[in-house]
Amino acid sequence: MNEEKLHAMVGNVLQDLGGAFSVPLVQIGERLGIYEALAKTGPCNAETLAETMGLNRRYLEEWLCAQAASGYITYEADTCQFSMTAEQAFVFANRDSPFYLALAFTSAAAFAENEPLVRDAFKTGAGVAWNDQSQCLSCAVAQFFRPGYQNHLVQEWLPRLRGMAENLERGARVADIGCGHGITTTLMAQAFPNSQFVGIDFHEASIDEARKHAASHNLSNLSFEVSTAKEAPGKFDLVTIFDCLHDMGDPVGGMKHVRKLLNEGGACMIVEPMAGDSVAENLNPVSRLYYCASTMVCVPTSLAQEEGTALGAQAGEKRLREVVVERARFSSFARVTETPFNLVFEAIP
């Protein structure tokens, strides 16, 4: 045994354990608004921040020390004060930031709740249906992806589709398949009031939440329906599929149906997790998150459906092209843009 390698391994594991132990603490900070308050207040001690927020000083003091030890906030030994740098605030306090990651810890908590179900599935090979997983999972997933959608969808992704932004400005029909809580559908409906949008998802509870979310924005060009991708009704100029093609039990069948849904000149925008085409390319921090999420959620969800293809969250462009072009018979499939967390494709019938 190489002692140097052993110590390096232990160091890596301790880092991971610190992150795992931080899950409930980050949830507390996010839900109580402590990060935002600290960023706004500036350098202060626990007593001052506790008085400002109406929180118990002793609990808050321990929380602040844990966050400083994690590097999520800053501690100045000379003044015994806590604060947040601009970079720390961008990740933990700015909810409109594309790198707002505080809510990702909620997903980690949901995965832990699902552990008994997935552990049993390892032995049986059965799937774990989306509806049977942690009740907060759909909320956690929606919250995790929201910052990326809010910062990129309308501003960058849709304009990369050939002529689509102009069509949406004039008025087009759009189906958002696998819409979940309707965050993407609502963002598009707000940006393009002349177009009509329908959000489609097979999870009834998510559609209920999507309708509540849409109602709060008072949009008349937006509706939601419960349906699978293979049964979605209507004809559309654009079909969008955000981070869920790999979750489908039968992604080929879903894409074949999408091809039938599209009007002449229409297109499908597929957004998937960032991934390379091989395991070796995916041994990095972002793919690590997605492999973990895929083990706990994506693969079990797909295996619980018909076909049970189980592409996984790290399918990569080559595998996705096989699904869309070679098997679903789309004429073209091209990567139009990407972010550190997502690949964005345009598929033409």
PDB file of C-alpha atoms in Angstrom, residues 98-200:
ATOM      1  CA  PRO A  98     -26.904  30.740 -13.625  1.00  0.00           C
ATOM      2  CA  PHE A  99     -24.603  29.164 -11.018  1.00  0.00           C
ATOM      3  CA  TYR A 100     -27.046  29.322  -8.115  1.00  0.00           C
ATOM      4  CA  LEU A 101     -26.424  25.885  -6.586  1.00  0.00           C
ATOM      5  CA  ALA A 102     -27.969  26.069  -3.117  1.00  0.00           C
ATOM      6  CA  LEU A 103     -31.088  24.258  -4.330  1.00  0.00           C
ATOM      7  CA  ALA A 104     -29.001  21.391  -5.700  1.00  0.00           C
ATOM      8  CA  PHE A 105     -28.554  20.248  -2.110  1.00  0.00           C
ATOM      9  CA  THR A 106     -32.315  19.672  -1.951  1.00  0.00           C
ATOM     10  CA  SER A 107     -31.920  17.176  -4.780  1.00  0.00           C
ATOM     11  CA  ALA A 108     -29.223  15.398  -2.771  1.00  0.00           C
ATOM     12  CA  ALA A 109     -31.631  15.110   0.162  1.00  0.00           C
ATOM     13  CA  ALA A 110     -34.328  13.686  -2.122  1.00  0.00           C
ATOM     14  CA  PHE A 111     -31.890  11.099  -3.495  1.00  0.00           C
ATOM     15  CA  ALA A 112     -31.104   9.960   0.043  1.00  0.00           C
ATOM     16  CA  GLU A 113     -34.806   9.486   0.759  1.00  0.00           C
ATOM     17  CA  ASN A 114     -35.053   7.223  -2.298  1.00  0.00           C
ATOM     18  CA  GLU A 115     -32.140   5.025  -1.251  1.00  0.00           C
ATOM     19  CA  PRO A 116     -34.210   2.077   0.098  1.00  0.00           C
ATOM     20  CA  LEU A 117     -36.253   1.888  -3.119  1.00  0.00           C
ATOM     21  CA  VAL A 118     -33.219   2.043  -5.402  1.00  0.00           C
ATOM     22  CA  ARG A 119     -31.263  -0.400  -3.240  1.00  0.00           C
ATOM     23  CA  ASP A 120     -34.014  -2.991  -3.681  1.00  0.00           C
ATOM     24  CA  ALA A 121     -34.063  -2.292  -7.422  1.00  0.00           C
ATOM     25  CA  PHE A 122     -30.356  -3.177  -7.598  1.00  0.00           C
ATOM     26  CA  LYS A 123     -31.327  -6.715  -6.560  1.00  0.00           C
ATOM     27  CA  THR A 124     -34.509  -7.104  -8.607  1.00  0.00           C
ATOM     28  CA  GLY A 125     -33.642  -5.100 -11.722  1.00  0.00           C
ATOM     29  CA  ALA A 126     -37.060  -3.460 -11.505  1.00  0.00           C
ATOM     30  CA  GLY A 127     -37.606   0.231 -12.008  1.00  0.00           C
ATOM     31  CA  VAL A 128     -38.732   2.847  -9.515  1.00  0.00           C
ATOM     32  CA  ALA A 129     -41.604   4.876 -10.950  1.00  0.00           C
ATOM     33  CA  TRP A 130     -41.374   8.654 -10.816  1.00  0.00           C
ATOM     34  CA  ASN A 131     -44.582   8.758  -8.780  1.00  0.00           C
ATOM     35  CA  ASP A 132     -43.180   6.317  -6.199  1.00  0.00           C
ATOM     36  CA  GLN A 133     -40.038   8.292  -5.460  1.00  0.00           C
ATOM     37  CA  SER A 134     -39.617  10.966  -2.791  1.00  0.00           C
ATOM     38  CA  GLN A 135     -42.509  13.404  -2.841  1.00  0.00           C
ATOM     39  CA  CYS A 136     -40.110  16.342  -2.943  1.00  0.00           C
ATOM     40  CA  LEU A 137     -38.116  14.939  -5.872  1.00  0.00           C
ATOM     41  CA  SER A 138     -40.062  16.660  -8.664  1.00  0.00           C
ATOM     42  CA  CYS A 139     -39.798  19.943  -6.752  1.00  0.00           C
ATOM     43  CA  ALA A 140     -36.060  19.455  -6.205  1.00  0.00           C
ATOM     44  CA  VAL A 141     -35.427  18.657  -9.883  1.00  0.00           C
ATOM     45  CA  ALA A 142     -37.411  21.716 -10.993  1.00  0.00           C
ATOM     46  CA  GLN A 143     -35.459  23.934  -8.601  1.00  0.00           C
ATOM     47  CA  PHE A 144     -32.106  22.480  -9.654  1.00  0.00           C
ATOM     48  CA  PHE A 145     -32.587  23.218 -13.359  1.00  0.00           C
ATOM     49  CA  ARG A 146     -34.438  26.555 -12.991  1.00  0.00           C
ATOM     50  CA  PRO A 147     -31.354  28.871 -12.876  1.00  0.00           C
ATOM     51  CA  GLY A 148     -29.975  27.458 -16.121  1.00  0.00           C
ATOM     52  CA  TYR A 149     -33.295  27.709 -17.920  1.00  0.00           C
ATOM     53  CA  GLN A 150     -33.932  31.216 -16.618  1.00  0.00           C
ATOM     54  CA  ASN A 151     -30.551  32.481 -17.798  1.00  0.00           C
ATOM     55  CA  HIS A 152     -30.195  30.657 -21.130  1.00  0.00           C
ATOM     56  CA  LEU A 153     -33.459  29.406 -22.638  1.00  0.00           C
ATOM     57  CA  VAL A 154     -34.936  32.570 -24.125  1.00  0.00           C
ATOM     58  CA  GLN A 155     -31.713  34.568 -24.323  1.00  0.00           C
ATOM     59  CA  GLU A 156     -29.454  31.990 -25.997  1.00  0.00           C
ATOM     60  CA  TRP A 157     -30.955  28.605 -26.781  1.00  0.00           C
ATOM     61  CA  LEU A 158     -34.086  29.443 -28.766  1.00  0.00           C
ATOM     62  CA  PRO A 159     -32.278  32.011 -30.982  1.00  0.00           C
ATOM     63  CA  ARG A 160     -29.879  29.226 -32.044  1.00  0.00           C
ATOM     64  CA  LEU A 161     -32.713  27.335 -33.755  1.00  0.00           C
ATOM     65  CA  ARG A 162     -32.991  28.321 -37.405  1.00  0.00           C
ATOM     66  CA  GLY A 163     -35.658  31.041 -37.760  1.00  0.00           C
ATOM     67  CA  MET A 164     -37.486  29.862 -34.645  1.00  0.00           C
ATOM     68  CA  ALA A 165     -37.186  33.044 -32.571  1.00  0.00           C
ATOM     69  CA  GLU A 166     -38.771  35.021 -35.401  1.00  0.00           C
ATOM     70  CA  ASN A 167     -41.573  32.444 -35.745  1.00  0.00           C
ATOM     71  CA  LEU A 168     -42.257  32.662 -32.040  1.00  0.00           C
ATOM     72  CA  GLU A 169     -42.381  36.448 -32.216  1.00  0.00           C
ATOM     73  CA  ARG A 170     -44.981  36.271 -35.002  1.00  0.00           C
ATOM     74  CA  GLY A 171     -46.962  33.444 -33.430  1.00  0.00           C
ATOM     75  CA  ALA A 172     -46.344  29.697 -33.320  1.00  0.00           C
ATOM     76  CA  ARG A 173     -47.640  26.618 -31.540  1.00  0.00           C
ATOM     77  CA  VAL A 174     -45.247  24.993 -29.062  1.00  0.00           C
ATOM     78  CA  ALA A 175     -45.387  21.759 -27.065  1.00  0.00           C
ATOM     79  CA  ASP A 176     -43.071  21.425 -24.074  1.00  0.00           C
ATOM     80  CA  ILE A 177     -42.886  17.660 -23.495  1.00  0.00           C
ATOM     81  CA  GLY A 178     -41.794  16.521 -20.058  1.00  0.00           C
ATOM     82  CA  CYS A 179     -42.465  20.022 -18.731  1.00  0.00           C
ATOM     83  CA  GLY A 180     -42.491  19.009 -15.055  1.00  0.00           C
ATOM     84  CA  HIS A 181     -43.498  22.031 -12.978  1.00  0.00           C
ATOM     85  CA  GLY A 182     -43.772  24.144 -16.130  1.00  0.00           C
ATOM     86  CA  ILE A 183     -40.824  26.454 -15.508  1.00  0.00           C
ATOM     87  CA  THR A 184     -39.586  26.253 -19.112  1.00  0.00           C
ATOM     88  CA  THR A 185     -43.104  26.488 -20.549  1.00  0.00           C
ATOM     89  CA  THR A 186     -43.860  29.578 -18.506  1.00  0.00           C
ATOM     90  CA  LEU A 187     -40.567  31.282 -19.404  1.00  0.00           C
ATOM     91  CA  MET A 188     -41.298  30.812 -23.108  1.00  0.00           C
ATOM     92  CA  ALA A 189     -44.928  31.928 -22.797  1.00  0.00           C
ATOM     93  CA  GLN A 190     -43.843  35.110 -21.031  1.00  0.00           C
ATOM     94  CA  ALA A 191     -41.223  35.889 -23.690  1.00  0.00           C
ATOM     95  CA  PHE A 192     -43.463  35.214 -26.708  1.00  0.00           C
ATOM     96  CA  PRO A 193     -47.049  36.392 -26.007  1.00  0.00           C
ATOM     97  CA  ASN A 194     -48.109  35.920 -29.659  1.00  0.00           C
ATOM     98  CA  SER A 195     -47.412  32.174 -29.514  1.00  0.00           C
ATOM     99  CA  GLN A 196     -49.409  29.395 -27.856  1.00  0.00           C
ATOM    100  CA  PHE A 197     -47.731  26.963 -25.468  1.00  0.00           C
ATOM    101  CA  VAL A 198     -48.858  23.672 -23.992  1.00  0.00           C
ATOM    102  CA  GLY A 199     -46.857  21.873 -21.311  1.00  0.00           C
ATOM    103  CA  ILE A 200     -47.135  18.074 -21.331  1.00  0.00           C
TER     104      ILE A 200
END
